[in-house]
PDB file of C-alpha atoms in Angstrom:
ATOM      1  CA  MET U  29      88.413  78.537  67.228  1.00 53.00           C
ATOM      2  CA  SER U  30      87.811  76.119  64.489  1.00 48.00           C
ATOM      3  CA  GLU U  31      87.244  72.572  65.691  1.00 50.00           C
ATOM      4  CA  GLU U  32      88.333  71.061  62.383  1.00 47.00           C
ATOM      5  CA  PRO U  33      91.806  71.671  60.979  1.00 46.00           C
ATOM      6  CA  GLY U  34      91.748  73.961  57.983  1.00 45.00           C
ATOM      7  CA  THR U  35      87.984  74.537  58.250  1.00 42.00           C
ATOM      8  CA  PRO U  36      87.194  78.233  58.152  1.00 42.00           C
ATOM      9  CA  GLY U  37      84.685  79.468  60.662  1.00 43.00           C
ATOM     10  CA  THR U  38      81.835  81.168  58.874  1.00 38.00           C
ATOM     11  CA  PRO U  39      79.990  84.154  60.291  1.00 40.00           C
ATOM     12  CA  GLY U  40      76.820  82.113  60.737  1.00 41.00           C
ATOM     13  CA  SER U  41      78.355  78.996  62.230  1.00 38.00           C
ATOM     14  CA  PRO U  42      78.356  78.580  65.991  1.00 42.00           C
ATOM     15  CA  GLY U  43      81.744  78.704  67.648  1.00 45.00           C
ATOM     16  CA  PRO U  44      82.961  76.761  70.672  1.00 44.00           C
ATOM     17  CA  SER U  45      81.034  79.015  73.022  1.00 44.00           C
ATOM     18  CA  GLY U  46      77.819  78.483  71.063  1.00 45.00           C
ATOM     19  CA  ARG U  47      77.846  82.038  69.729  1.00 44.00           C
ATOM     20  CA  PRO U  48      77.616  82.526  65.977  1.00 42.00           C
ATOM     21  CA  GLY U  49      80.709  83.818  64.256  1.00 44.00           C
ATOM     22  CA  THR U  50      83.234  83.134  66.991  1.00 45.00           C
ATOM     23  CA  SER U  51      85.179  80.491  65.141  1.00 44.00           C
ATOM     24  CA  ARG U  52      87.981  81.559  62.839  1.00 44.00           C
ATOM     25  CA  PRO U  53      90.984  79.595  61.707  1.00 42.00           C
ATOM     26  CA  ALA U  54      94.505  80.738  62.341  1.00 42.00           C
ATOM     27  CA  THR U  55      96.660  81.306  59.329  1.00 41.00           C
ATOM     28  CA  ALA U  56     100.216  80.106  59.008  1.00 39.00           C
ATOM     29  CA  ALA U  57     101.333  83.719  58.647  1.00 40.00           C
ATOM     30  CA  THR U  58      99.925  84.775  62.018  1.00 43.00           C
ATOM     31  CA  ASP U  59     100.735  81.834  64.227  1.00 43.00           C
ATOM     32  CA  GLY U  60     103.810  79.745  64.609  1.00 47.00           C
ATOM     33  CA  ALA U  61     101.889  76.472  64.709  1.00 49.00           C
ATOM     34  CA  GLY U  62     100.804  76.541  61.068  1.00 54.00           C
ATOM     35  CA  THR U  63      97.899  74.190  60.417  1.00 65.00           C
ATOM     36  CA  ALA U  64      98.290  71.636  63.182  1.00 70.00           C
ATOM     37  CA  PRO U  65      95.434  69.178  63.618  1.00 77.00           C
ATOM     38  CA  GLY U  66      92.757  70.208  66.055  1.00 80.00           C
ATOM     39  CA  PRO U  67      91.254  73.523  67.014  1.00 85.00           C
ATOM     40  CA  GLN U  68      93.064  76.665  65.944  1.00 85.00           C
ATOM     41  CA  PRO U  69      93.496  79.735  68.188  1.00 85.00           C
ATOM     42  CA  GLU U  70      91.119  82.632  67.669  1.00 86.00           C
ATOM     43  CA  PRO U  71      92.900  85.856  66.700  1.00 85.00           C
ATOM     44  CA  ILE U  72      92.728  88.885  68.989  1.00 86.00           C
ATOM     45  CA  ARG U  73      92.424  92.374  67.528  1.00 85.00           C
ATOM     46  CA  PHE U  74      95.867  93.985  67.052  1.00 85.00           C
ATOM     47  CA  PHE U  75      97.608  90.722  68.027  1.00 86.00           C
ATOM     48  CA  GLY U  76      96.402  88.052  65.637  1.00 84.00           C
ATOM     49  CA  THR U  77      97.425  84.739  67.168  1.00 83.00           C
ATOM     50  CA  THR U  78     100.762  85.956  68.520  1.00 83.00           C
ATOM     51  CA  TRP U  79      99.220  85.781  72.012  1.00 85.00           C
ATOM     52  CA  LEU U  80      99.525  81.997  71.942  1.00 83.00           C
ATOM     53  CA  THR U  81     103.341  81.825  72.008  1.00 85.00           C
ATOM     54  CA  HIS U  82     104.143  85.516  72.617  1.00 84.00           C
ATOM     55  CA  ASP U  83     106.113  85.782  69.389  1.00 86.00           C
ATOM     56  CA  GLY U  84     105.933  88.012  66.310  1.00 84.00           C
ATOM     57  CA  GLY U  85     106.408  91.302  68.126  1.00 86.00           C
ATOM     58  CA  TYR U  86     103.917  90.512  70.882  1.00 87.00           C
ATOM     59  CA  GLY U  87     105.693  92.717  73.444  1.00 87.00           C
ATOM     60  CA  LEU U  88     105.934  95.637  71.039  1.00 91.00           C
ATOM     61  CA  ARG U  89     102.278  95.283  70.133  1.00 89.00           C
ATOM     62  CA  ARG U  90     101.303  95.329  73.801  1.00 90.00           C
ATOM     63  CA  ALA U  91     103.430  98.420  74.425  1.00 92.00           C
ATOM     64  CA  GLY U  92     101.986 100.078  71.325  1.00 92.00           C
ATOM     65  CA  LEU U  93      98.423  99.277  72.379  1.00 91.00           C
ATOM     66  CA  ALA U  94      99.048 100.609  75.883  1.00 93.00           C
ATOM     67  CA  ALA U  95     100.555 103.843  74.578  1.00 95.00           C
ATOM     68  CA  GLY U  96      97.943 104.234  71.845  1.00 94.00           C
ATOM     69  CA  SER U  97      94.967 103.673  74.137  1.00 94.00           C
ATOM     70  CA  LEU U  98      96.362 106.070  76.732  1.00 95.00           C
ATOM     71  CA  LEU U  99      96.985 108.744  74.085  1.00 97.00           C
ATOM     72  CA  ALA U 100      93.515 108.229  72.646  1.00 96.00           C
ATOM     73  CA  ALA U 101      91.976 108.539  76.117  1.00 95.00           C
ATOM     74  CA  ALA U 102      93.911 111.767  76.723  1.00 96.00           C
ATOM     75  CA  ALA U 103      92.806 113.116  73.346  1.00 96.00           C
ATOM     76  CA  GLY U 104      89.209 112.165  74.167  1.00 94.00           C
ATOM     77  CA  CYS U 105      89.412 114.015  77.484  1.00 94.00           C
ATOM     78  CA  PHE U 106      90.809 117.028  75.637  1.00 94.00           C
ATOM     79  CA  VAL U 107      87.857 116.993  73.228  1.00 93.00           C
ATOM     80  CA  LEU U 108      85.417 116.605  76.125  1.00 92.00           C
ATOM     81  CA  ARG U 109      87.018 119.624  77.763  1.00 92.00           C
ATOM     82  CA  PHE U 110      86.298 121.688  74.655  1.00 91.00           C
ATOM     83  CA  ALA U 111      82.697 120.469  74.725  1.00 90.00           C
ATOM     84  CA  TYR U 112      82.396 121.484  78.367  1.00 90.00           C
ATOM     85  CA  GLU U 113      83.847 124.918  77.597  1.00 90.00           C
ATOM     86  CA  GLY U 114      81.319 125.227  74.770  1.00 91.00           C
ATOM     87  CA  LEU U 115      78.527 124.599  77.244  1.00 88.00           C
ATOM     88  CA  THR U 116      80.009 127.190  79.587  1.00 87.00           C
ATOM     89  CA  ILE U 117      80.222 129.763  76.781  1.00 90.00           C
ATOM     90  CA  ALA U 118      76.629 128.967  75.791  1.00 90.00           C
ATOM     91  CA  ALA U 119      75.627 129.752  79.396  1.00 88.00           C
ATOM     92  CA  VAL U 120      73.261 126.803  79.647  1.00 86.00           C
ATOM     93  CA  GLY U 121      73.481 126.856  83.413  1.00 85.00           C
ATOM     94  CA  SER U 122      75.417 125.073  86.092  1.00 86.00           C
ATOM     95  CA  PHE U 123      72.833 122.276  86.372  1.00 92.00           C
ATOM     96  CA  VAL U 124      73.315 121.239  82.729  1.00 90.00           C
ATOM     97  CA  ASN U 125      77.104 121.492  83.055  1.00 90.00           C
ATOM     98  CA  LEU U 126      77.005 119.271  86.140  1.00 92.00           C
ATOM     99  CA  LEU U 127      74.619 116.857  84.428  1.00 92.00           C
ATOM    100  CA  VAL U 128      76.949 116.472  81.426  1.00 92.00           C
ATOM    101  CA  VAL U 129      80.006 115.877  83.613  1.00 92.00           C
ATOM    102  CA  VAL U 130      78.182 113.298  85.763  1.00 94.00           C
ATOM    103  CA  MET U 131      76.797 111.562  82.641  1.00 93.00           C
ATOM    104  CA  PHE U 132      80.242 111.182  81.090  1.00 93.00           C
ATOM    105  CA  ALA U 133      81.742 110.046  84.399  1.00 94.00           C
ATOM    106  CA  ILE U 134      79.069 107.388  84.981  1.00 95.00           C
ATOM    107  CA  CYS U 135      79.140 106.175  81.370  1.00 95.00           C
ATOM    108  CA  SER U 136      82.933 105.962  81.454  1.00 95.00           C
ATOM    109  CA  ALA U 137      82.857 103.981  84.699  1.00 96.00           C
ATOM    110  CA  ILE U 138      80.265 101.555  83.303  1.00 95.00           C
ATOM    111  CA  ALA U 139      82.197 101.239  80.030  1.00 95.00           C
ATOM    112  CA  PHE U 140      85.418 100.542  81.942  1.00 95.00           C
ATOM    113  CA  ARG U 141      83.789  97.818  84.030  1.00 95.00           C
ATOM    114  CA  ARG U 142      81.981  96.240  81.084  1.00 94.00           C
ATOM    115  CA  THR U 143      85.127  96.224  78.953  1.00 92.00           C
ATOM    116  CA  TRP U 144      87.242  94.874  81.817  1.00 93.00           C
ATOM    117  CA  GLU U 145      84.761  92.038  82.404  1.00 92.00           C
ATOM    118  CA  GLY U 146      84.746  91.332  78.660  1.00 89.00           C
ATOM    119  CA  PHE U 147      88.424  90.419  78.875  1.00 89.00           C
ATOM    120  CA  THR U 148      87.639  87.447  81.125  1.00 89.00           C
ATOM    121  CA  LYS U 149      84.154  86.319  80.032  1.00 89.00           C
ATOM    122  CA  ARG U 150      82.012  86.607  76.936  1.00 88.00           C
ATOM    123  CA  HIS U 151      78.987  88.862  77.149  1.00 86.00           C
ATOM    124  CA  ASP U 152      75.629  87.982  75.711  1.00 88.00           C
ATOM    125  CA  PRO U 153      75.411  89.512  72.199  1.00 89.00           C
ATOM    126  CA  ALA U 154      71.958  90.973  72.895  1.00 91.00           C
ATOM    127  CA  SER U 155      73.092  92.760  76.058  1.00 88.00           C
ATOM    128  CA  GLN U 156      76.244  93.909  74.290  1.00 88.00           C
ATOM    129  CA  ALA U 157      74.125  95.424  71.510  1.00 91.00           C
ATOM    130  CA  SER U 158      71.871  97.174  74.014  1.00 90.00           C
ATOM    131  CA  MET U 159      74.905  98.691  75.772  1.00 90.00           C
ATOM    132  CA  ARG U 160      76.528  99.972  72.581  1.00 91.00           C
ATOM    133  CA  GLY U 161      75.302 103.568  72.996  1.00 91.00           C
ATOM    134  CA  LEU U 162      76.401 103.750  76.614  1.00 90.00           C
ATOM    135  CA  LEU U 163      79.800 102.300  75.720  1.00 90.00           C
ATOM    136  CA  THR U 164      80.166 104.892  72.977  1.00 91.00           C
ATOM    137  CA  ILE U 165      79.488 107.737  75.392  1.00 92.00           C
ATOM    138  CA  GLY U 166      81.902 106.220  77.913  1.00 92.00           C
ATOM    139  CA  PHE U 167      84.686 105.676  75.357  1.00 94.00           C
ATOM    140  CA  VAL U 168      87.284 107.042  77.774  1.00 95.00           C
ATOM    141  CA  GLY U 169      86.550 104.188  80.188  1.00 95.00           C
ATOM    142  CA  THR U 170      86.902 101.638  77.405  1.00 94.00           C
ATOM    143  CA  LEU U 171      90.250 103.093  76.340  1.00 95.00           C
ATOM    144  CA  LEU U 172      91.517 103.102  79.915  1.00 95.00           C
ATOM    145  CA  ALA U 173      90.469  99.455  80.333  1.00 95.00           C
ATOM    146  CA  TYR U 174      92.513  98.581  77.233  1.00 93.00           C
ATOM    147  CA  PHE U 175      95.466 100.541  78.643  1.00 95.00           C
ATOM    148  CA  PHE U 176      95.462  98.844  82.041  1.00 95.00           C
ATOM    149  CA  ARG U 177      94.894  95.339  80.639  1.00 92.00           C
ATOM    150  CA  SER U 178      97.649  95.694  78.041  1.00 92.00           C
ATOM    151  CA  LEU U 179     100.124  96.365  80.854  1.00 91.00           C
ATOM    152  CA  THR U 180      99.791  92.712  81.938  1.00 89.00           C
ATOM    153  CA  GLU U 181      98.591  90.809  78.838  1.00 88.00           C
ATOM    154  CA  ALA U 182      96.917  91.230  75.488  1.00 86.00           C
ATOM    155  CA  PRO U 183      93.327  92.321  76.159  1.00 89.00           C
ATOM    156  CA  GLY U 184      91.256  89.136  76.186  1.00 87.00           C
ATOM    157  CA  GLU U 185      94.269  86.810  76.173  1.00 87.00           C
ATOM    158  CA  SER U 186      93.270  84.875  79.291  1.00 88.00           C
ATOM    159  CA  LEU U 187      89.738  84.288  77.937  1.00 88.00           C
ATOM    160  CA  HIS U 188      91.041  83.145  74.552  1.00 88.00           C
ATOM    161  CA  ARG U 189      93.692  80.941  76.167  1.00 88.00           C
ATOM    162  CA  GLU U 190      91.122  79.296  78.433  1.00 90.00           C
ATOM    163  CA  GLU U 191      88.738  78.644  75.518  1.00 89.00           C
ATOM    164  CA  TYR U 192      91.594  77.355  73.372  1.00 90.00           C
ATOM    165  CA  GLU U 193      92.804  74.959  76.079  1.00 90.00           C
ATOM    166  CA  GLU U 194      89.246  73.647  76.609  1.00 91.00           C
ATOM    167  CA  ALA U 195      88.838  73.115  72.866  1.00 90.00           C
ATOM    168  CA  ARG U 196      92.188  71.290  72.691  1.00 89.00           C
ATOM    169  CA  GLU U 197      91.144  69.030  75.602  1.00 90.00           C
ATOM    170  CA  ARG U 198      87.794  68.252  73.944  1.00 89.00           C
ATOM    171  CA  TYR U 199      89.584  67.523  70.681  1.00 89.00           C
ATOM    172  CA  ALA U 200      92.089  65.234  72.426  1.00 86.00           C
ATOM    173  CA  LYS U 201      89.290  63.319  74.167  1.00 85.00           C
ATOM    174  CA  ARG U 202      87.369  62.940  70.913  1.00 83.00           C
ATOM    175  CA  THR U 203      90.353  61.689  68.973  1.00 79.00           C
ATOM    176  CA  GLN U 204      91.415  59.403  71.806  1.00 75.00           C
ATOM    177  CA  ARG U 205      88.007  57.690  71.828  1.00 66.00           C
ATOM    178  CA  ARG U 206      88.155  57.162  68.076  1.00 58.00           C
ATOM    179  CA  THR U 207      91.277  54.990  68.116  1.00 57.00           C
ATOM    180  CA  GLY U 208      90.811  51.542  66.701  1.00 62.00           C
ATOM    181  CA  ASN U 209      88.357  50.197  64.199  1.00 65.00           C
ATOM    182  CA  PRO U 210      84.861  49.966  65.717  1.00 63.00           C
ATOM    183  CA  SER U 211      83.796  47.223  63.295  1.00 67.00           C
ATOM    184  CA  ARG U 212      86.439  44.889  64.733  1.00 67.00           C
ATOM    185  CA  LYS U 213      85.100  45.122  68.273  1.00 64.00           C
ATOM    186  CA  LYS U 214      83.454  42.040  69.674  1.00 65.00           C
ATOM    187  CA  ARG U 215      79.747  42.353  70.203  1.00 64.00           C
ATOM    188  CA  LYS U 216      78.360  41.356  73.567  1.00 64.00           C
ATOM    189  CA  ARG U 217      75.437  38.898  73.489  1.00 62.00           C
TER     190      ARG U 217
END
C-alpha cells in the first residue's frame, strides 16, 4: 500500500509492514476508487484490487482460480504417478519408492501449511527464501491451499484487507492531527 496518494511504491522502499517492496499503488483501471487520497490497496495476484469491493469479475476470478489450482494439482499428481512408475520400472527397491512417496507427502503437507498461514500473516523474507526448495517439492500442497482458500475468499484477501484498514486508520489519524495552522497556535509561557 502506498501511504501517499499517487506515489508509486518502489521495489527498495519499505512498505507498511516494514518489508521492502510491499507498497504498490492501485491504478484507476484495477480499482473502483481511482486515486483517492490516502493509502491505496495492494493488488493480489490474479485479482488486482478487485478484492476491495468484490467487483470487476471477482467471483469469476475466484471460481477460475479454484478450478485452475485443483486441475493443476491433479495434473501434478498425475506427473508424480509417472515418476513413481519410473522408479518401479527402474527396480530401485521398495525402500527408495517408500522414501520418495513419504518425501512428497511431507513436503506437500508443509507447503500446504506454510501457504495457508501466508494468507493470514506475512512470513519473514529470509525464512521464505530458505523454504523455497521445500515449497517447490511440495507444490501439490501449495495448489491445494490455493484451491481451498479461493472457495471462501481471494487468497490473502483478509491479510490485505487488515493491512489496508490499518493504513487507512493511520492516515486518518495523521491527517486529523494536521488540521489547522500550527503557526497560529498560542504558545504557552
